[in-house]
mmCIF file of C-alpha atoms in Angstrom:
data_model
loop_
_atom_site.group_PDB
_atom_site.id
_atom_site.type_symbol
_atom_site.label_atom_id
_atom_site.label_comp_id
_atom_site.label_asym_id
_atom_site.label_seq_id
_atom_site.Cartn_x
_atom_site.Cartn_y
_atom_site.Cartn_z
ATOM 1 C CA MET A 15 10.501 -7.579 -22.041
ATOM 2 C CA PHE A 16 12.616 -7.639 -18.900
ATOM 3 C CA LYS A 17 13.739 -11.101 -17.823
ATOM 4 C CA PHE A 18 15.328 -11.665 -14.425
ATOM 5 C CA ASP A 19 17.111 -14.811 -15.622
ATOM 6 C CA PHE A 20 17.135 -16.585 -12.258
ATOM 7 C CA SER A 21 16.574 -20.267 -11.766
ATOM 8 C CA GLY A 22 15.498 -21.781 -8.463
ATOM 9 C CA ASP A 23 19.106 -22.567 -7.465
ATOM 10 C CA ASP A 24 20.236 -19.013 -8.074
ATOM 11 C CA ILE A 25 18.389 -17.509 -5.114
ATOM 12 C CA ASP A 26 21.199 -18.636 -2.778
ATOM 13 C CA GLU A 27 23.676 -16.714 -4.900
ATOM 14 C CA VAL A 28 21.476 -13.623 -4.721
ATOM 15 C CA GLU A 29 21.400 -13.843 -0.937
ATOM 16 C CA SER A 30 25.161 -14.369 -0.703
ATOM 17 C CA GLN A 31 25.715 -11.138 -2.600
ATOM 18 C CA GLN A 32 23.672 -8.959 -0.244
ATOM 19 C CA GLU A 33 26.770 -7.775 1.648
ATOM 20 C CA LYS A 34 28.207 -6.574 -1.640
ATOM 21 C CA HIS A 35 24.893 -4.872 -2.444
ATOM 22 C CA ARG A 36 25.002 -3.036 0.866
ATOM 23 C CA ASP A 37 28.563 -1.902 0.155
ATOM 24 C CA GLU A 38 27.364 -0.553 -3.183
ATOM 25 C CA SER A 39 24.211 1.010 -1.761
ATOM 26 C CA LYS A 40 25.658 4.505 -1.609
ATOM 27 C CA SER A 41 26.478 4.605 -5.312
ATOM 28 C CA GLU A 42 23.183 2.917 -6.149
ATOM 29 C CA ASP A 43 21.258 5.442 -4.090
ATOM 30 C CA GLN A 44 23.041 8.249 -5.937
ATOM 31 C CA SER A 45 22.001 6.657 -9.210
ATOM 32 C CA ALA A 46 18.454 6.269 -7.917
ATOM 33 C CA ALA A 47 18.336 9.910 -6.918
ATOM 34 C CA ALA A 48 19.461 10.915 -10.402
ATOM 35 C CA THR A 49 16.529 9.115 -12.010
ATOM 36 C CA ARG A 50 14.057 9.647 -9.166
ATOM 37 C CA GLY A 51 12.284 12.563 -10.816
ATOM 38 C CA LEU A 52 11.697 10.511 -13.954
ATOM 39 C CA ALA A 53 11.218 7.016 -12.598
ATOM 40 C CA LEU A 54 9.123 7.895 -9.569
ATOM 41 C CA LYS A 55 6.974 10.782 -10.692
ATOM 42 C CA PRO A 56 3.545 10.070 -9.164
ATOM 43 C CA ALA A 57 1.323 8.055 -11.500
ATOM 44 C CA MET A 58 -2.178 6.623 -11.078
ATOM 45 C CA TYR A 59 -3.379 3.160 -12.115
ATOM 46 C CA ASP A 60 -6.740 1.452 -12.170
ATOM 47 C CA ILE A 61 -7.216 -1.922 -10.497
ATOM 48 C CA SER A 62 -7.687 -3.525 -13.918
ATOM 49 C CA ASP A 63 -4.232 -2.272 -14.972
ATOM 50 C CA LEU A 64 -2.529 -4.006 -12.052
ATOM 51 C CA LEU A 65 -4.295 -7.358 -12.328
ATOM 52 C CA GLN A 66 -3.390 -7.998 -15.959
ATOM 53 C CA LYS A 67 -0.371 -10.245 -15.446
ATOM 54 C CA LEU A 68 -0.966 -12.206 -12.282
ATOM 55 C CA PRO A 69 0.204 -15.827 -12.367
ATOM 56 C CA SER A 70 -2.396 -18.577 -12.722
ATOM 57 C CA ARG A 71 -2.277 -19.238 -8.969
ATOM 58 C CA ILE A 72 -1.249 -17.155 -5.974
ATOM 59 C CA SER A 73 -0.610 -18.161 -2.381
ATOM 60 C CA TYR A 74 -1.884 -16.221 0.589
ATOM 61 C CA THR A 75 -2.417 -16.360 4.314
ATOM 62 C CA LEU A 76 -4.981 -14.773 6.615
ATOM 63 C CA VAL A 77 -3.971 -12.076 9.089
ATOM 64 C CA PRO A 78 -6.119 -12.141 12.255
ATOM 65 C CA VAL A 79 -7.782 -8.942 13.442
ATOM 66 C CA ASN A 80 -7.353 -8.609 17.206
ATOM 67 C CA ALA A 81 -10.056 -6.087 18.043
ATOM 68 C CA PRO A 82 -9.597 -4.881 21.640
ATOM 69 C CA ASN A 83 -13.372 -4.499 22.057
ATOM 70 C CA GLY A 84 -13.788 -8.261 21.665
ATOM 71 C CA THR A 85 -15.741 -8.243 18.415
ATOM 72 C CA ASN A 86 -15.238 -11.228 16.147
ATOM 73 C CA GLU A 87 -13.634 -9.730 13.051
ATOM 74 C CA PRO A 88 -12.907 -11.785 9.903
ATOM 75 C CA PRO A 89 -9.194 -12.130 9.078
ATOM 76 C CA ILE A 90 -7.559 -10.133 6.283
ATOM 77 C CA PRO A 91 -6.059 -12.021 3.315
ATOM 78 C CA ARG A 92 -2.492 -11.125 2.401
ATOM 79 C CA ARG A 93 -0.433 -12.484 -0.466
ATOM 80 C CA GLU A 94 2.615 -14.448 0.667
ATOM 81 C CA VAL A 95 5.978 -12.758 0.095
ATOM 82 C CA PHE A 96 7.566 -16.035 -1.086
ATOM 83 C CA ASP A 97 4.877 -16.222 -3.784
ATOM 84 C CA ILE A 98 5.830 -12.755 -5.010
ATOM 85 C CA LYS A 99 9.480 -13.784 -5.207
ATOM 86 C CA VAL A 100 8.535 -16.849 -7.229
ATOM 87 C CA GLN A 101 6.680 -14.609 -9.683
ATOM 88 C CA ILE A 102 9.675 -12.298 -10.034
ATOM 89 C CA MET A 103 11.985 -15.269 -10.643
ATOM 90 C CA ALA A 104 9.602 -16.654 -13.273
ATOM 91 C CA ASN A 105 10.948 -14.065 -15.718
ATOM 92 C CA GLU A 106 7.670 -12.267 -16.178
ATOM 93 C CA ASP A 107 7.424 -8.846 -17.742
ATOM 94 C CA ILE A 108 6.674 -6.807 -14.642
ATOM 95 C CA LEU A 109 8.317 -3.503 -15.448
ATOM 96 C CA LEU A 110 6.526 -0.181 -15.099
ATOM 97 C CA PRO A 111 4.414 0.496 -18.212
ATOM 98 C CA CYS A 112 5.863 3.335 -20.233
ATOM 99 C CA PRO A 113 3.696 5.908 -22.074
ATOM 100 C CA ASP A 114 4.341 6.302 -25.794
ATOM 101 C CA ASP A 115 5.446 9.911 -25.412
ATOM 102 C CA VAL A 116 8.317 9.113 -23.017
ATOM 103 C CA PRO A 117 11.772 9.375 -24.661
ATOM 104 C CA GLU A 118 13.655 6.098 -25.082
ATOM 105 C CA THR A 119 16.495 7.188 -22.792
ATOM 106 C CA VAL A 120 14.055 8.026 -20.001
ATOM 107 C CA ALA A 121 12.279 4.683 -20.427
ATOM 108 C CA GLU A 122 15.588 2.839 -20.172
ATOM 109 C CA GLU A 123 16.574 4.718 -17.015
ATOM 110 C CA ARG A 124 13.246 3.879 -15.461
ATOM 111 C CA ASP A 125 13.597 0.211 -16.403
ATOM 112 C CA GLN A 126 17.027 0.078 -14.762
ATOM 113 C CA PHE A 127 15.542 1.667 -11.640
ATOM 114 C CA ILE A 128 12.818 -0.993 -11.449
ATOM 115 C CA LYS A 129 15.344 -3.795 -11.994
ATOM 116 C CA LYS A 130 17.275 -2.620 -8.931
ATOM 117 C CA GLU A 131 14.019 -2.467 -7.003
ATOM 118 C CA LEU A 132 13.184 -6.052 -7.981
ATOM 119 C CA GLN A 133 16.607 -7.239 -6.859
ATOM 120 C CA ILE A 134 15.863 -5.874 -3.395
ATOM 121 C CA LEU A 135 12.403 -7.473 -3.407
ATOM 122 C CA LEU A 136 14.184 -10.809 -3.840
ATOM 123 C CA SER A 137 16.481 -10.088 -0.907
ATOM 124 C CA ASN A 138 15.954 -11.596 2.523
ATOM 125 C CA THR A 139 18.266 -9.113 4.217
ATOM 126 C CA GLU A 140 16.927 -5.613 3.472
ATOM 127 C CA ASP A 141 13.663 -4.176 4.765
ATOM 128 C CA LEU A 142 14.132 -0.966 2.820
ATOM 129 C CA ARG A 143 16.674 1.096 0.932
ATOM 130 C CA THR A 144 16.360 4.867 0.837
ATOM 131 C CA GLU A 145 14.942 6.331 -2.385
ATOM 132 C CA LEU A 146 14.794 2.913 -4.015
ATOM 133 C CA TYR A 147 12.569 0.584 -1.984
ATOM 134 C CA GLU A 148 10.523 1.658 1.036
ATOM 135 C CA GLY A 149 9.607 -1.667 2.624
ATOM 136 C CA GLY A 150 6.206 -2.287 1.037
ATOM 137 C CA LEU A 151 6.366 -6.094 1.124
ATOM 138 C CA LYS A 152 6.672 -6.171 4.891
ATOM 139 C CA SER A 153 3.597 -5.700 7.089
ATOM 140 C CA TRP A 154 4.963 -3.324 9.729
ATOM 141 C CA GLU A 155 3.668 -3.254 13.295
ATOM 142 C CA GLY A 156 1.954 0.085 12.824
ATOM 143 C CA ALA A 157 -0.358 -1.346 10.171
ATOM 144 C CA GLY A 158 -1.642 -3.918 12.666
ATOM 145 C CA ASP A 159 -2.038 -1.232 15.331
ATOM 146 C CA LEU A 160 -4.100 0.854 12.912
ATOM 147 C CA VAL A 161 -6.324 -2.104 12.008
ATOM 148 C CA GLU A 162 -6.951 -2.795 15.695
ATOM 149 C CA TYR A 163 -7.772 0.856 16.315
ATOM 150 C CA LEU A 164 -10.216 1.032 13.385
ATOM 151 C CA ALA A 165 -11.899 -2.170 14.541
ATOM 152 C CA ASP A 166 -12.146 -1.006 18.146
ATOM 153 C CA GLU A 167 -13.564 2.384 17.216
ATOM 154 C CA GLY A 168 -16.056 0.936 14.742
ATOM 155 C CA ASN A 169 -14.808 3.093 11.869
ATOM 156 C CA ASP A 170 -16.223 2.519 8.424
ATOM 157 C CA VAL A 171 -15.044 3.841 5.074
ATOM 158 C CA GLY A 172 -17.644 6.608 4.700
ATOM 159 C CA ASN A 173 -17.240 8.230 1.284
ATOM 160 C CA GLY A 174 -13.899 6.536 0.816
ATOM 161 C CA LEU A 175 -10.303 6.584 1.951
ATOM 162 C CA LEU A 176 -6.754 7.326 0.919
ATOM 163 C CA GLU A 177 -3.842 5.332 2.365
ATOM 164 C CA LEU A 178 -0.357 6.769 1.957
ATOM 165 C CA GLY A 179 2.602 4.375 2.022
ATOM 166 C CA CYS A 180 0.161 1.473 1.917
ATOM 167 C CA GLY A 181 2.365 -1.579 1.199
ATOM 168 C CA SER A 182 0.152 -4.589 1.867
ATOM 169 C CA ALA A 183 -2.641 -2.105 2.808
ATOM 170 C CA LEU A 184 -3.995 -4.001 5.823
ATOM 171 C CA PRO A 185 -5.931 -1.001 7.262
ATOM 172 C CA SER A 186 -7.594 -0.273 3.914
ATOM 173 C CA LEU A 187 -8.310 -3.956 3.359
ATOM 174 C CA TYR A 188 -10.014 -4.146 6.742
ATOM 175 C CA LEU A 189 -12.366 -1.292 5.806
ATOM 176 C CA PHE A 190 -12.798 -2.664 2.270
ATOM 177 C CA GLN A 191 -13.964 -6.006 3.650
ATOM 178 C CA LYS A 192 -16.252 -4.241 6.101
ATOM 179 C CA HIS A 193 -17.759 -2.267 3.221
ATOM 180 C CA LEU A 194 -18.291 -5.445 1.198
ATOM 181 C CA ARG A 195 -20.072 -7.079 4.137
ATOM 182 C CA SER A 196 -22.310 -4.034 4.512
ATOM 183 C CA LEU A 197 -23.281 -4.299 0.840
ATOM 184 C CA LYS A 198 -24.202 -7.954 1.314
ATOM 185 C CA SER A 199 -26.293 -7.247 4.414
ATOM 186 C CA ALA A 200 -28.052 -4.197 2.928
ATOM 187 C CA ASN A 201 -29.442 -6.236 0.012
ATOM 188 C CA SER A 202 -30.995 -3.124 -1.484
ATOM 189 C CA GLY A 203 -29.387 -2.908 -4.902
ATOM 190 C CA ALA A 204 -26.398 -0.840 -5.953
ATOM 191 C CA PRO A 205 -25.583 2.123 -3.683
ATOM 192 C CA ASN A 206 -26.061 5.596 -5.136
ATOM 193 C CA GLN A 207 -22.856 6.904 -3.620
ATOM 194 C CA THR A 208 -19.457 6.130 -5.080
ATOM 195 C CA THR A 209 -16.955 4.806 -2.544
ATOM 196 C CA SER A 210 -13.312 5.393 -3.435
ATOM 197 C CA PHE A 211 -10.278 3.491 -2.182
ATOM 198 C CA ILE A 212 -7.037 5.232 -3.212
ATOM 199 C CA LEU A 213 -3.846 3.317 -2.328
ATOM 200 C CA SER A 214 -0.439 4.931 -2.600
ATOM 201 C CA ASP A 215 3.004 3.330 -2.347
ATOM 202 C CA TYR A 216 6.456 4.533 -3.383
ATOM 203 C CA ASN A 217 7.065 1.372 -5.425
ATOM 204 C CA TYR A 218 4.958 0.426 -8.441
ATOM 205 C CA SER A 219 6.089 -3.195 -8.084
ATOM 206 C CA VAL A 220 4.646 -3.364 -4.562
ATOM 207 C CA LEU A 221 1.283 -2.075 -5.789
ATOM 208 C CA ARG A 222 1.233 -4.588 -8.606
ATOM 209 C CA LEU A 223 2.614 -7.632 -6.800
ATOM 210 C CA MET A 224 1.157 -7.139 -3.316
ATOM 211 C CA THR A 225 -1.473 -4.402 -2.891
ATOM 212 C CA ALA A 226 -3.766 -5.006 -5.869
ATOM 213 C CA PRO A 227 -3.794 -8.826 -5.477
ATOM 214 C CA ASN A 228 -4.732 -8.351 -1.812
ATOM 215 C CA PHE A 229 -7.913 -6.540 -2.859
ATOM 216 C CA LEU A 230 -8.801 -9.366 -5.216
ATOM 217 C CA LEU A 231 -8.223 -11.810 -2.357
ATOM 218 C CA ALA A 232 -10.403 -9.704 -0.036
ATOM 219 C CA TYR A 233 -13.226 -9.817 -2.580
ATOM 220 C CA TYR A 234 -12.811 -13.565 -2.981
ATOM 221 C CA THR A 235 -12.806 -14.386 0.738
ATOM 222 C CA THR A 236 -15.619 -11.947 1.580
ATOM 223 C CA VAL A 237 -17.999 -12.258 -1.376
ATOM 224 C CA VAL A 238 -17.244 -15.440 -3.320
ATOM 225 C CA LEU A 239 -16.568 -17.900 -0.508
ATOM 226 C CA LEU A 240 -19.544 -18.977 1.517
ATOM 227 C CA ASP A 241 -17.501 -20.471 4.370
ATOM 228 C CA THR A 242 -14.935 -17.756 5.044
ATOM 229 C CA PRO A 243 -15.258 -18.144 8.864
ATOM 230 C CA SER A 244 -13.881 -21.688 8.492
ATOM 231 C CA LEU A 245 -10.565 -20.326 7.246
ATOM 232 C CA THR A 246 -7.920 -19.735 9.887
ATOM 233 C CA SER A 247 -4.776 -17.637 10.022
ATOM 234 C CA GLN A 248 -2.656 -20.777 10.340
ATOM 235 C CA GLN A 249 -3.589 -22.047 6.907
ATOM 236 C CA ASP A 250 -1.464 -21.583 3.774
ATOM 237 C CA LEU A 251 -4.022 -21.006 1.048
ATOM 238 C CA ASP A 252 -4.016 -20.838 -2.733
ATOM 239 C CA LEU A 253 -6.314 -19.126 -5.195
ATOM 240 C CA ASP A 254 -6.595 -19.956 -8.889
ATOM 241 C CA ILE A 255 -6.533 -16.716 -10.862
ATOM 242 C CA THR A 256 -8.802 -17.040 -13.872
ATOM 243 C CA PRO A 257 -10.007 -14.432 -16.384
ATOM 244 C CA GLU A 258 -13.512 -15.168 -15.150
ATOM 245 C CA LEU A 259 -12.615 -14.364 -11.536
ATOM 246 C CA ILE A 260 -10.997 -11.054 -12.482
ATOM 247 C CA SER A 261 -13.926 -10.100 -14.734
ATOM 248 C CA GLN A 262 -16.355 -10.995 -11.962
ATOM 249 C CA PHE A 263 -14.402 -8.833 -9.502
ATOM 250 C CA LEU A 264 -14.273 -5.821 -11.841
ATOM 251 C CA GLU A 265 -17.969 -6.120 -12.627
ATOM 252 C CA PHE A 266 -18.771 -6.302 -8.913
ATOM 253 C CA LEU A 267 -16.849 -3.069 -8.320
ATOM 254 C CA LYS A 268 -18.678 -1.356 -11.170
ATOM 255 C CA ILE A 269 -22.148 -2.467 -10.074
ATOM 256 C CA ASN A 270 -21.511 -1.377 -6.499
ATOM 257 C CA ASN A 271 -19.923 1.970 -7.409
ATOM 258 C CA ILE A 272 -16.564 1.118 -5.851
ATOM 259 C CA VAL A 273 -13.517 2.885 -7.272
ATOM 260 C CA LEU A 274 -10.093 1.293 -6.679
ATOM 261 C CA LYS A 275 -7.132 3.425 -7.724
ATOM 262 C CA PHE A 276 -3.408 3.116 -7.031
ATOM 263 C CA ILE A 277 -0.696 5.783 -7.032
ATOM 264 C CA SER A 278 3.006 5.002 -7.287
ATOM 265 C CA GLY A 279 5.891 7.400 -6.874
ATOM 266 C CA CYS A 280 7.176 10.032 -4.498
ATOM 267 C CA TRP A 281 5.109 12.289 -2.254
ATOM 268 C CA ASP A 282 5.037 15.402 -4.407
ATOM 269 C CA SER A 283 2.061 17.394 -3.164
ATOM 270 C CA LYS A 284 1.416 19.202 -6.470
ATOM 271 C CA GLU A 285 1.626 16.035 -8.560
ATOM 272 C CA PHE A 286 -0.525 14.135 -6.085
ATOM 273 C CA SER A 287 -3.150 16.868 -6.064
ATOM 274 C CA GLN A 288 -3.343 16.773 -9.827
ATOM 275 C CA LEU A 289 -3.814 13.011 -9.836
ATOM 276 C CA LEU A 290 -6.597 13.163 -7.260
ATOM 277 C CA GLY A 291 -8.230 16.042 -9.087
ATOM 278 C CA TYR A 292 -8.126 14.233 -12.416
ATOM 279 C CA SER A 293 -9.630 11.056 -10.993
ATOM 280 C CA PRO A 294 -12.595 9.929 -13.124
ATOM 281 C CA VAL A 295 -14.847 10.123 -10.070
ATOM 282 C CA THR A 296 -17.219 13.089 -10.221
ATOM 283 C CA ALA A 297 -16.519 16.239 -8.272
ATOM 284 C CA GLU A 298 -19.329 15.508 -5.819
ATOM 285 C CA GLN A 299 -18.256 11.932 -5.231
ATOM 286 C CA LYS A 300 -14.477 12.030 -5.332
ATOM 287 C CA LYS A 301 -14.217 13.043 -1.686
ATOM 288 C CA PHE A 302 -13.070 10.634 0.989
ATOM 289 C CA SER A 303 -13.605 10.521 4.723
ATOM 290 C CA LEU A 304 -10.334 9.021 5.976
ATOM 291 C CA VAL A 305 -6.644 9.483 5.242
ATOM 292 C CA LEU A 306 -4.546 6.645 6.673
ATOM 293 C CA ALA A 307 -0.833 5.961 7.033
ATOM 294 C CA SER A 308 1.398 3.696 9.097
ATOM 295 C CA GLU A 309 5.168 3.758 9.678
ATOM 296 C CA THR A 310 5.599 6.722 7.299
ATOM 297 C CA ILE A 311 7.340 9.271 9.558
ATOM 298 C CA TYR A 312 10.591 7.393 10.160
ATOM 299 C CA SER A 313 12.762 9.368 7.735
ATOM 300 C CA LEU A 314 13.985 12.924 8.318
ATOM 301 C CA SER A 315 14.365 13.351 4.565
ATOM 302 C CA THR A 316 10.667 12.792 3.840
ATOM 303 C CA ILE A 317 8.750 13.676 7.013
ATOM 304 C CA ASP A 318 8.200 17.305 5.924
ATOM 305 C CA THR A 319 6.890 16.283 2.497
ATOM 306 C CA PHE A 320 4.693 13.559 3.947
ATOM 307 C CA THR A 321 3.177 15.844 6.582
ATOM 308 C CA SER A 322 2.419 18.567 4.046
ATOM 309 C CA LEU A 323 0.767 16.108 1.662
ATOM 310 C CA PHE A 324 -1.182 14.426 4.469
ATOM 311 C CA LEU A 325 -2.677 17.745 5.584
ATOM 312 C CA ASP A 326 -3.436 18.762 1.987
ATOM 313 C CA CYS A 327 -5.368 15.542 1.478
ATOM 314 C CA ILE A 328 -7.376 16.112 4.649
ATOM 315 C CA THR A 329 -8.083 19.730 3.723
ATOM 316 C CA TYR A 330 -9.049 19.525 0.059
ATOM 317 C CA TRP A 331 -10.648 16.111 -0.273
ATOM 318 C CA GLY A 332 -12.811 15.865 2.800
ATOM 319 C CA ALA A 333 -16.323 14.491 2.447
ATOM 320 C CA SER A 334 -18.841 17.189 1.355
ATOM 321 C CA SER A 335 -18.044 20.477 3.091
ATOM 322 C CA GLU A 336 -16.274 18.725 5.948
ATOM 323 C CA ARG A 337 -12.616 17.867 6.356
ATOM 324 C CA ALA A 338 -11.446 14.305 6.153
ATOM 325 C CA GLU A 339 -9.929 12.845 9.296
ATOM 326 C CA GLY A 340 -6.433 11.412 9.444
ATOM 327 C CA ARG A 341 -5.017 8.432 11.320
ATOM 328 C CA VAL A 342 -1.277 7.807 11.481
ATOM 329 C CA ALA A 343 0.285 4.812 13.246
ATOM 330 C CA ALA A 344 3.946 5.034 14.191
ATOM 331 C CA LYS A 345 6.670 4.181 16.662
ATOM 332 C CA GLU A 346 7.371 7.014 19.081
ATOM 333 C CA ILE A 347 11.053 7.010 18.114
ATOM 334 C CA TYR A 348 12.823 5.572 15.069
ATOM 335 C CA PHE A 349 16.360 4.966 16.294
ATOM 336 C CA GLY A 350 19.028 5.370 13.650
ATOM 337 C CA VAL A 351 16.895 7.188 11.083
ATOM 338 C CA GLY A 352 15.734 10.162 13.092
ATOM 339 C CA GLY A 353 11.953 10.379 12.833
ATOM 340 C CA THR A 354 9.844 10.865 15.967
ATOM 341 C CA VAL A 355 6.166 11.254 16.779
ATOM 342 C CA ARG A 356 6.911 14.477 18.608
ATOM 343 C CA GLN A 357 8.488 15.960 15.489
ATOM 344 C CA PHE A 358 5.511 14.889 13.365
ATOM 345 C CA ILE A 359 2.996 16.451 15.760
ATOM 346 C CA GLU A 360 4.997 19.700 15.826
ATOM 347 C CA LEU A 361 5.063 19.785 12.020
ATOM 348 C CA VAL A 362 1.306 19.218 11.830
ATOM 349 C CA ARG A 363 0.675 22.107 14.213
ATOM 350 C CA LYS A 364 3.134 24.343 12.382
ATOM 351 C CA LEU A 365 1.180 23.741 9.152
ATOM 352 C CA GLY A 366 -2.135 24.639 10.769
ATOM 353 C CA GLY A 367 -3.390 21.193 11.717
ATOM 354 C CA TYR A 368 -4.087 19.442 14.975
ATOM 355 C CA ALA A 369 -2.612 16.100 16.039
ATOM 356 C CA SER A 370 -3.121 14.085 19.193
ATOM 357 C CA THR A 371 -2.256 10.596 20.360
ATOM 358 C CA VAL A 372 -5.443 8.523 20.633
ATOM 359 C CA ARG A 373 -3.832 5.179 21.423
ATOM 360 C CA ARG A 374 -0.499 4.135 22.930
ATOM 361 C CA ILE A 375 0.767 0.556 22.820
ATOM 362 C CA THR A 376 3.461 -0.423 25.334
ATOM 363 C CA GLY A 377 4.899 -3.524 26.910
ATOM 364 C CA ARG A 378 5.492 -5.473 23.695
ATOM 365 C CA SER A 379 8.663 -7.249 22.685
ATOM 366 C CA SER A 380 10.285 -4.353 20.813
ATOM 367 C CA GLY A 381 10.434 -2.200 23.928
ATOM 368 C CA ILE A 382 9.545 0.895 21.864
ATOM 369 C CA ALA A 383 6.111 2.398 22.441
ATOM 370 C CA ARG A 384 3.857 2.676 19.404
ATOM 371 C CA VAL A 385 0.994 5.108 18.923
ATOM 372 C CA VAL A 386 -1.983 5.938 16.755
ATOM 373 C CA ILE A 387 -2.328 9.660 16.074
ATOM 374 C CA GLN A 388 -5.499 11.470 15.070
ATOM 375 C CA VAL A 389 -4.900 14.346 12.653
ATOM 376 C CA THR A 390 -7.460 17.012 11.778
ATOM 377 C CA LYS A 391 -7.468 20.469 10.262
ATOM 378 C CA SER A 392 -9.896 23.218 11.178
#
């Protein structure tokens, strides 16, 4: 079992060493690249896999949904980052599970990779580090823009959705909560159709420590609590995690034909396609209607791979005989790292898709315009 061996007083020492970590980032990134193919090969997990080792209590806050059309939308629960850091420092075994057929040397390399990732998760000074940690604990502006767009347009989940680079997964959580409310209002027994939510993030630790707990919180605030509207975004809230609560959640998903799956690792189109194809959902029901992403086109080193995968997902896993529709939220220009919306749109068109800006947000404090892009493929 991996132990972080930090006490509460040691966090200051960790923060004081961040300058040294940045100086060593080049060599660390080279080491990460060497193990990337082994440590970050895409892998799929069920929601039950990722909820096994939550602490007995987690802290969360509520993120308001500012729908431009004026509708009163319930807030979205999100686990607090400080609570995640406390769990890491509690010396829990939170390494990536290793299959029995993986050689011992490969398992050790992967463990070392995850340990470096966890060190960055504890940092207060780094939002991301290339090929090691891609910023999944931070809720980026684009995620909020995408939530607002979905709320304003009245989108629902349809047959299901896939979110690439999900992090805290606010857009998917918004549609998940909306789906749960529709089940409550329908009051007509279990739906015949399976609804799939597939969440993908580069970092397994983010999926386990942030994304999956957020879905449990969304279930709790939407289904279990009777007075959810009384909760406000200013409150710091806690939830006791009991075996009964988790069992109740999993049973609810089963009864209502909701599939929650999570994919960690890099955006390898072939590997991803295999994972989606081998999903236990039936061939008729495995399709989804939406492919979502926010703040995923910032890097020149990954924008080609991301765009190719995004279009593949729209093309091959659309609902019924139709194509899925894509929504990508992004800043128009990512200074210092090279990605631009214009480049993304050109790549989409080059690969046979169509992309257009459906919302543009200006006049906010950053000074950089942000957009929501609709992506389709004929």
